[in-house]
mmCIF file of C-alpha atoms and ligand atoms in Angstrom:
data_model
loop_
_atom_site.group_PDB
_atom_site.id
_atom_site.type_symbol
_atom_site.label_atom_id
_atom_site.label_comp_id
_atom_site.label_asym_id
_atom_site.label_seq_id
_atom_site.Cartn_x
_atom_site.Cartn_y
_atom_site.Cartn_z
ATOM 1 C CA MET A 1 -17.672 9.207 -5.928
ATOM 2 C CA ARG A 2 -15.704 6.283 -5.954
ATOM 3 C CA HIS A 3 -17.067 3.789 -8.296
ATOM 4 C CA PRO A 4 -15.818 -0.184 -7.525
ATOM 5 C CA LEU A 5 -12.826 -1.826 -9.054
ATOM 6 C CA ILE A 6 -12.721 -5.568 -9.759
ATOM 7 C CA ALA A 7 -9.818 -6.570 -11.890
ATOM 8 C CA ALA A 8 -8.895 -10.172 -12.722
ATOM 9 C CA ASN A 9 -5.362 -10.503 -13.294
ATOM 10 C CA TRP A 10 -4.846 -13.998 -15.498
ATOM 11 C CA LYS A 11 -0.547 -14.237 -15.244
ATOM 12 C CA MET A 12 -0.209 -16.880 -17.905
ATOM 13 C CA PHE A 13 -2.671 -18.720 -17.823
ATOM 14 C CA GLY A 14 -5.506 -19.428 -20.486
ATOM 15 C CA THR A 15 -6.132 -19.844 -24.218
ATOM 16 C CA LEU A 16 -8.479 -18.438 -26.699
ATOM 17 C CA ASP A 17 -10.798 -20.915 -26.567
ATOM 18 C CA GLY A 18 -12.243 -20.184 -22.795
ATOM 19 C CA VAL A 19 -11.498 -16.946 -23.097
ATOM 20 C CA GLN A 20 -13.659 -16.339 -24.553
ATOM 21 C CA ARG A 21 -16.377 -18.587 -23.441
ATOM 22 C CA TYR A 22 -15.617 -17.029 -20.085
ATOM 23 C CA LEU A 23 -16.192 -13.235 -21.218
ATOM 24 C CA GLU A 24 -19.399 -14.590 -22.054
ATOM 25 C CA THR A 25 -20.297 -16.135 -18.530
ATOM 26 C CA LEU A 26 -19.211 -13.156 -17.154
ATOM 27 C CA ILE A 27 -21.061 -10.915 -18.769
ATOM 28 C CA GLY A 28 -24.500 -12.699 -18.516
ATOM 29 C CA HIS A 29 -23.647 -12.737 -14.598
ATOM 30 C CA LEU A 30 -22.902 -8.885 -14.760
ATOM 31 C CA GLN A 31 -26.402 -6.778 -13.418
ATOM 32 C CA PRO A 32 -26.352 -2.413 -13.635
ATOM 33 C CA GLY A 33 -25.284 -1.310 -10.401
ATOM 34 C CA ASN A 34 -21.550 -3.455 -10.607
ATOM 35 C CA PRO A 35 -18.566 -3.024 -10.086
ATOM 36 C CA GLN A 36 -16.836 -1.966 -12.705
ATOM 37 C CA VAL A 37 -15.551 -5.435 -14.435
ATOM 38 C CA VAL A 38 -11.796 -5.371 -15.906
ATOM 39 C CA VAL A 39 -9.861 -8.581 -17.348
ATOM 40 C CA CYS A 40 -6.342 -8.755 -18.504
ATOM 41 C CA PRO A 41 -5.430 -11.716 -20.209
ATOM 42 C CA PRO A 42 -1.769 -12.790 -21.739
ATOM 43 C CA TYR A 43 -1.065 -10.748 -24.594
ATOM 44 C CA THR A 44 -1.964 -13.426 -26.827
ATOM 45 C CA LEU A 45 -5.736 -13.099 -25.532
ATOM 46 C CA LEU A 46 -6.303 -9.556 -25.968
ATOM 47 C CA PRO A 47 -7.583 -9.332 -29.907
ATOM 48 C CA ALA A 48 -10.571 -12.236 -29.324
ATOM 49 C CA ALA A 49 -10.780 -10.698 -25.389
ATOM 50 C CA VAL A 50 -11.720 -7.092 -26.932
ATOM 51 C CA MET A 51 -13.672 -8.638 -30.029
ATOM 52 C CA VAL A 52 -15.317 -9.959 -26.964
ATOM 53 C CA ALA A 53 -16.188 -6.813 -24.319
ATOM 54 C CA THR A 54 -16.853 -4.753 -26.140
ATOM 55 C CA GLY A 55 -19.647 -3.019 -26.614
ATOM 56 C CA SER A 56 -20.381 -4.550 -22.702
ATOM 57 C CA ALA A 57 -19.263 -3.778 -19.534
ATOM 58 C CA VAL A 58 -16.160 -5.986 -19.590
ATOM 59 C CA ALA A 59 -13.130 -3.674 -19.422
ATOM 60 C CA ILE A 60 -10.116 -6.249 -21.244
ATOM 61 C CA GLY A 61 -6.252 -5.376 -19.671
ATOM 62 C CA ALA A 62 -3.341 -6.321 -20.671
ATOM 63 C CA GLN A 63 -0.628 -7.226 -17.497
ATOM 64 C CA SER A 64 2.247 -4.943 -19.028
ATOM 65 C CA CYS A 65 3.759 -2.397 -21.565
ATOM 66 C CA HIS A 66 7.322 -1.073 -22.333
ATOM 67 C CA TRP A 67 8.338 2.159 -22.210
ATOM 68 C CA GLU A 68 8.711 3.665 -25.641
ATOM 69 C CA GLU A 69 6.145 4.273 -28.541
ATOM 70 C CA LYS A 70 8.012 1.379 -30.398
ATOM 71 C CA GLY A 71 11.855 0.299 -30.891
ATOM 72 C CA ALA A 72 14.347 -2.967 -30.927
ATOM 73 C CA PHE A 73 12.439 -3.833 -27.593
ATOM 74 C CA THR A 74 12.688 -7.743 -28.418
ATOM 75 C CA GLY A 75 9.805 -9.536 -27.009
ATOM 76 C CA GLU A 76 8.231 -6.222 -25.621
ATOM 77 C CA VAL A 77 4.268 -4.339 -26.097
ATOM 78 C CA ALA A 78 4.112 -0.960 -26.428
ATOM 79 C CA ALA A 79 1.463 1.509 -25.221
ATOM 80 C CA PRO A 80 0.151 1.973 -28.250
ATOM 81 C CA MET A 81 -0.200 -0.750 -30.194
ATOM 82 C CA LEU A 82 -2.559 -2.293 -26.514
ATOM 83 C CA ALA A 83 -4.950 1.322 -27.864
ATOM 84 C CA GLU A 84 -4.743 -0.407 -31.430
ATOM 85 C CA LEU A 85 -6.303 -3.176 -30.603
ATOM 86 C CA GLY A 86 -8.464 -1.410 -28.305
ATOM 87 C CA VAL A 87 -7.431 -2.536 -25.091
ATOM 88 C CA THR A 88 -7.487 0.049 -22.574
ATOM 89 C CA TRP A 89 -5.991 -0.627 -19.080
ATOM 90 C CA VAL A 90 -3.337 -1.897 -18.778
ATOM 91 C CA VAL A 91 -0.992 -3.844 -14.876
ATOM 92 C CA VAL A 92 2.437 -2.079 -13.828
ATOM 93 C CA GLY A 93 4.610 -3.192 -11.755
ATOM 94 C CA HIS A 94 3.366 -5.873 -11.106
ATOM 95 C CA SER A 95 5.424 -7.612 -7.756
ATOM 96 C CA GLU A 96 6.139 -10.803 -10.527
ATOM 97 C CA ARG A 97 6.894 -8.962 -12.839
ATOM 98 C CA ARG A 98 9.524 -7.161 -9.781
ATOM 99 C CA GLN A 99 10.941 -10.546 -8.340
ATOM 100 C CA TYR A 100 11.167 -12.110 -11.266
ATOM 101 C CA PHE A 101 11.623 -8.904 -14.291
ATOM 102 C CA GLY A 102 14.138 -6.525 -13.204
ATOM 103 C CA GLU A 103 10.953 -4.101 -13.595
ATOM 104 C CA THR A 104 12.055 -1.405 -10.585
ATOM 105 C CA ASP A 105 9.841 1.627 -9.161
ATOM 106 C CA ALA A 106 11.356 3.377 -12.534
ATOM 107 C CA THR A 107 10.685 1.551 -14.960
ATOM 108 C CA ALA A 108 6.766 0.765 -13.393
ATOM 109 C CA ALA A 109 6.779 4.464 -13.957
ATOM 110 C CA ALA A 110 7.627 4.273 -17.117
ATOM 111 C CA ARG A 111 5.209 2.244 -17.728
ATOM 112 C CA ALA A 112 2.633 3.540 -16.774
ATOM 113 C CA ARG A 113 3.451 6.929 -17.939
ATOM 114 C CA ALA A 114 3.275 5.762 -21.625
ATOM 115 C CA ALA A 115 0.743 3.913 -20.763
ATOM 116 C CA GLN A 116 -1.298 6.816 -19.868
ATOM 117 C CA ARG A 117 0.847 9.173 -22.940
ATOM 118 C CA ALA A 118 -1.473 5.913 -25.294
ATOM 119 C CA GLY A 119 -4.660 6.896 -23.595
ATOM 120 C CA LEU A 120 -4.281 3.974 -21.653
ATOM 121 C CA SER A 121 -5.678 4.122 -17.796
ATOM 122 C CA CYS A 122 -2.842 2.116 -15.289
ATOM 123 C CA ILE A 123 -3.194 -0.425 -12.926
ATOM 124 C CA PHE A 124 0.006 0.281 -10.718
ATOM 125 C CA CYS A 125 1.110 -2.539 -8.231
ATOM 126 C CA LEU A 126 3.133 -1.908 -4.912
ATOM 127 C CA GLY A 127 3.489 -3.677 -1.429
ATOM 128 C CA GLU A 128 5.413 -5.043 0.992
ATOM 129 C CA LEU A 129 7.792 -8.492 1.635
ATOM 130 C CA LEU A 130 6.725 -10.443 4.748
ATOM 131 C CA THR A 131 10.178 -9.352 5.815
ATOM 132 C CA GLU A 132 9.747 -5.755 5.348
ATOM 133 C CA ARG A 133 6.210 -6.091 7.318
ATOM 134 C CA GLU A 134 7.556 -8.341 9.932
ATOM 135 C CA ALA A 135 10.723 -5.146 10.560
ATOM 136 C CA GLY A 136 7.859 -2.636 10.669
ATOM 137 C CA GLN A 137 8.874 -0.921 7.137
ATOM 138 C CA THR A 138 5.400 -1.459 5.172
ATOM 139 C CA LEU A 139 4.592 2.182 5.612
ATOM 140 C CA ALA A 140 7.921 3.266 4.601
ATOM 141 C CA VAL A 141 8.385 0.132 1.682
ATOM 142 C CA LEU A 142 4.636 2.383 -0.298
ATOM 143 C CA GLU A 143 5.999 5.761 0.785
ATOM 144 C CA ARG A 144 8.810 4.455 -1.327
ATOM 145 C CA GLN A 145 7.175 2.871 -4.085
ATOM 146 C CA SER A 146 4.629 5.665 -4.869
ATOM 147 C CA ALA A 147 7.441 8.620 -4.669
ATOM 148 C CA VAL A 148 7.245 7.441 -8.960
ATOM 149 C CA LEU A 149 3.090 8.401 -8.844
ATOM 150 C CA ALA A 150 3.933 12.047 -9.124
ATOM 151 C CA GLY A 151 3.114 14.027 -12.475
ATOM 152 C CA LEU A 152 0.859 10.599 -13.383
ATOM 153 C CA ASP A 153 -2.448 11.785 -14.059
ATOM 154 C CA PRO A 154 -4.338 10.429 -11.371
ATOM 155 C CA THR A 155 -7.974 10.384 -13.921
ATOM 156 C CA ARG A 156 -6.424 7.798 -15.241
ATOM 157 C CA LEU A 157 -4.975 5.317 -12.145
ATOM 158 C CA ALA A 158 -6.087 2.731 -9.841
ATOM 159 C CA LEU A 159 -3.548 1.598 -7.209
ATOM 160 C CA ALA A 160 -2.831 -1.796 -6.419
ATOM 161 C CA TYR A 161 -1.245 -2.857 -3.067
ATOM 162 C CA GLU A 162 -0.609 -5.896 -3.221
ATOM 163 C CA PRO A 163 1.929 -7.652 0.334
ATOM 164 C CA VAL A 164 4.124 -9.888 -1.749
ATOM 165 C CA TRP A 165 3.495 -12.060 0.634
ATOM 166 C CA ALA A 166 -0.023 -12.529 0.741
ATOM 167 C CA ILE A 167 -0.263 -12.640 -3.277
ATOM 168 C CA GLY A 168 -0.767 -16.969 -4.596
ATOM 169 C CA THR A 169 -0.384 -17.914 -0.739
ATOM 170 C CA GLY A 170 -4.066 -18.160 0.323
ATOM 171 C CA ARG A 171 -3.539 -16.066 2.608
ATOM 172 C CA ASN A 172 -4.829 -12.400 3.183
ATOM 173 C CA ALA A 173 -3.920 -9.666 3.941
ATOM 174 C CA THR A 174 -6.103 -9.113 7.247
ATOM 175 C CA PRO A 175 -9.586 -6.041 6.083
ATOM 176 C CA GLU A 176 -7.667 -3.837 9.209
ATOM 177 C CA GLN A 177 -3.912 -4.882 7.690
ATOM 178 C CA ALA A 178 -5.645 -4.510 3.566
ATOM 179 C CA GLN A 179 -7.494 0.084 5.700
ATOM 180 C CA GLU A 180 -3.844 0.823 6.703
ATOM 181 C CA ALA A 181 -1.706 0.460 3.650
ATOM 182 C CA HIS A 182 -4.876 2.031 1.698
ATOM 183 C CA THR A 183 -5.475 4.571 4.127
ATOM 184 C CA PHE A 184 -1.472 6.041 3.613
ATOM 185 C CA LEU A 185 -1.617 5.296 0.267
ATOM 186 C CA ARG A 186 -4.574 7.806 0.247
ATOM 187 C CA GLN A 187 -2.215 10.698 2.430
ATOM 188 C CA ARG A 188 0.564 9.980 -0.569
ATOM 189 C CA ILE A 189 -1.412 10.289 -3.289
ATOM 190 C CA ALA A 190 -3.001 13.793 -1.070
ATOM 191 C CA SER A 191 0.284 14.736 -0.564
ATOM 192 C CA LEU A 192 2.233 13.512 -4.948
ATOM 193 C CA LEU A 193 -1.253 14.671 -6.821
ATOM 194 C CA GLY A 194 -3.378 17.126 -4.756
ATOM 195 C CA SER A 195 -6.697 15.949 -2.670
ATOM 196 C CA ASP A 196 -9.134 16.326 -5.559
ATOM 197 C CA ALA A 197 -6.757 13.027 -7.075
ATOM 198 C CA ALA A 198 -6.385 11.258 -3.366
ATOM 199 C CA ALA A 199 -10.546 11.522 -2.631
ATOM 200 C CA GLY A 200 -11.133 10.485 -6.941
ATOM 201 C CA LEU A 201 -8.210 7.999 -7.026
ATOM 202 C CA ARG A 202 -9.706 4.196 -7.175
ATOM 203 C CA ILE A 203 -6.969 1.909 -3.924
ATOM 204 C CA LEU A 204 -8.116 -1.525 -4.682
ATOM 205 C CA TYR A 205 -6.328 -4.652 -2.285
ATOM 206 C CA GLY A 206 -4.475 -7.651 -4.017
ATOM 207 C CA GLY A 207 -3.261 -11.075 -2.587
ATOM 208 C CA SER A 208 -5.497 -13.754 -2.432
ATOM 209 C CA VAL A 209 -8.797 -12.325 -2.457
ATOM 210 C CA LYS A 210 -11.277 -14.676 -2.720
ATOM 211 C CA PRO A 211 -15.507 -15.285 -2.875
ATOM 212 C CA GLU A 212 -14.460 -16.297 0.676
ATOM 213 C CA ASN A 213 -13.033 -12.446 2.116
ATOM 214 C CA ALA A 214 -14.045 -9.954 -0.648
ATOM 215 C CA ALA A 215 -16.882 -8.871 1.361
ATOM 216 C CA ALA A 216 -15.039 -7.834 4.462
ATOM 217 C CA ILE A 217 -12.185 -6.484 2.860
ATOM 218 C CA LEU A 218 -13.911 -4.680 0.351
ATOM 219 C CA SER A 219 -16.105 -3.122 3.342
ATOM 220 C CA GLN A 220 -13.061 -1.222 4.252
ATOM 221 C CA ALA A 221 -13.818 2.705 3.760
ATOM 222 C CA ASP A 222 -10.543 2.682 1.235
ATOM 223 C CA VAL A 223 -10.864 -0.503 -0.436
ATOM 224 C CA ASP A 224 -12.626 0.346 -3.529
ATOM 225 C CA GLY A 225 -12.049 -3.094 -5.498
ATOM 226 C CA ALA A 226 -10.102 -5.582 -5.674
ATOM 227 C CA LEU A 227 -7.108 -6.464 -8.128
ATOM 228 C CA VAL A 228 -7.859 -10.728 -8.468
ATOM 229 C CA GLY A 229 -4.839 -13.364 -9.313
ATOM 230 C CA GLY A 230 -6.364 -16.818 -9.103
ATOM 231 C CA ALA A 231 -9.587 -17.030 -8.103
ATOM 232 C CA SER A 232 -10.443 -14.522 -10.886
ATOM 233 C CA LEU A 233 -10.189 -18.165 -13.487
ATOM 234 C CA ASP A 234 -12.906 -19.474 -12.373
ATOM 235 C CA VAL A 235 -15.208 -16.782 -13.412
ATOM 236 C CA ASP A 236 -18.266 -18.480 -10.457
ATOM 237 C CA ALA A 237 -15.337 -17.113 -8.160
ATOM 238 C CA PHE A 238 -15.479 -13.496 -9.495
ATOM 239 C CA SER A 239 -18.553 -13.543 -10.486
ATOM 240 C CA ALA A 240 -19.233 -13.666 -6.651
ATOM 241 C CA ILE A 241 -16.720 -11.383 -6.187
ATOM 242 C CA ILE A 242 -17.270 -8.486 -8.139
ATOM 243 C CA HIS A 243 -21.440 -9.096 -6.432
ATOM 244 C CA ALA A 244 -18.846 -8.809 -2.769
ATOM 245 C CA ALA A 245 -18.208 -5.587 -4.384
ATOM 246 C CA SER A 246 -21.880 -4.262 -5.345
ATOM 247 C CA GLY A 247 -23.493 -1.152 -4.719
ATOM 248 C CA SER A 248 -19.579 -0.287 -2.218
ATOM 249 C CA SER A 249 -19.647 3.527 -3.904
ATOM 250 C CA ARG A 250 -17.749 5.804 -1.586
ATOM 251 C CA ALA A 251 -18.119 9.486 -1.573
ATOM 252 C CA GLY A 252 -15.030 10.443 -2.095
HETATM 253 P P1 PGA B 1 -3.862 -13.736 -6.115
HETATM 254 O O1 PGA B 1 -2.958 -12.692 -7.330
HETATM 255 O O2 PGA B 1 -5.892 -13.498 -5.991
HETATM 256 O O3 PGA B 1 -3.969 -15.041 -6.664
HETATM 257 O O4 PGA B 1 -2.940 -13.866 -5.042
HETATM 258 C C1 PGA B 1 -2.881 -11.259 -7.120
HETATM 259 C C2 PGA B 1 -2.950 -11.262 -7.712
HETATM 260 O O5 PGA B 1 -1.505 -11.145 -8.396
HETATM 261 O O6 PGA B 1 -2.660 -9.647 -8.780
#
């Protein structure tokens, strides 16, 4: 069975005071049978977030990590440092990292391997640009971006299909577009990591997920959850998305 996973990507938003109140409210909204929930605030808020979330059903994730365990990499944070804090997840390869910070398929994969070595689970992001979709290249882009997943541990991995044109734009992929990409990615995982891995791997959709569109997107057979940016900053909106995913475990 694939248990749905709903993750919040706060990006560069949030305050110390706010993260505590947010998590207390979120934990209060969760019910048995809810999807797995991961909240990924900025690095500075991770210790406070872990402290509030410990013992609850909410796991805490970071938004990136470095590929080395330590070293002269000013400004970077290593995966074992995150693990030491009690962080259990990390997002890697987000399109904003690719667009603004020179992230490539290879560096994203190196970060994912480092995260897994430190015992963390990864949400590995991929997705096409608008120009690539319009040129009919979506599946070719996903094929290239996913090639680096070979060798990763599928038990500590989820994918997030995030079409770049849908991120922060209010223009989400249609449920059919998401399903097509997710089906393709599951086939890719079968050839890269084996059919058992493909059957059990959660593939999340990300890009303008809101309470109003979550149920339709999450109803697709290969959409196993969501990576939520803007709407995750509002605890009521994020809780509504979680509830939209409740009770939708899929046979793997
Ligand atoms: P969005 O962001 O929900 O604001 O579109 C999603 C993401 O960047 O992960």
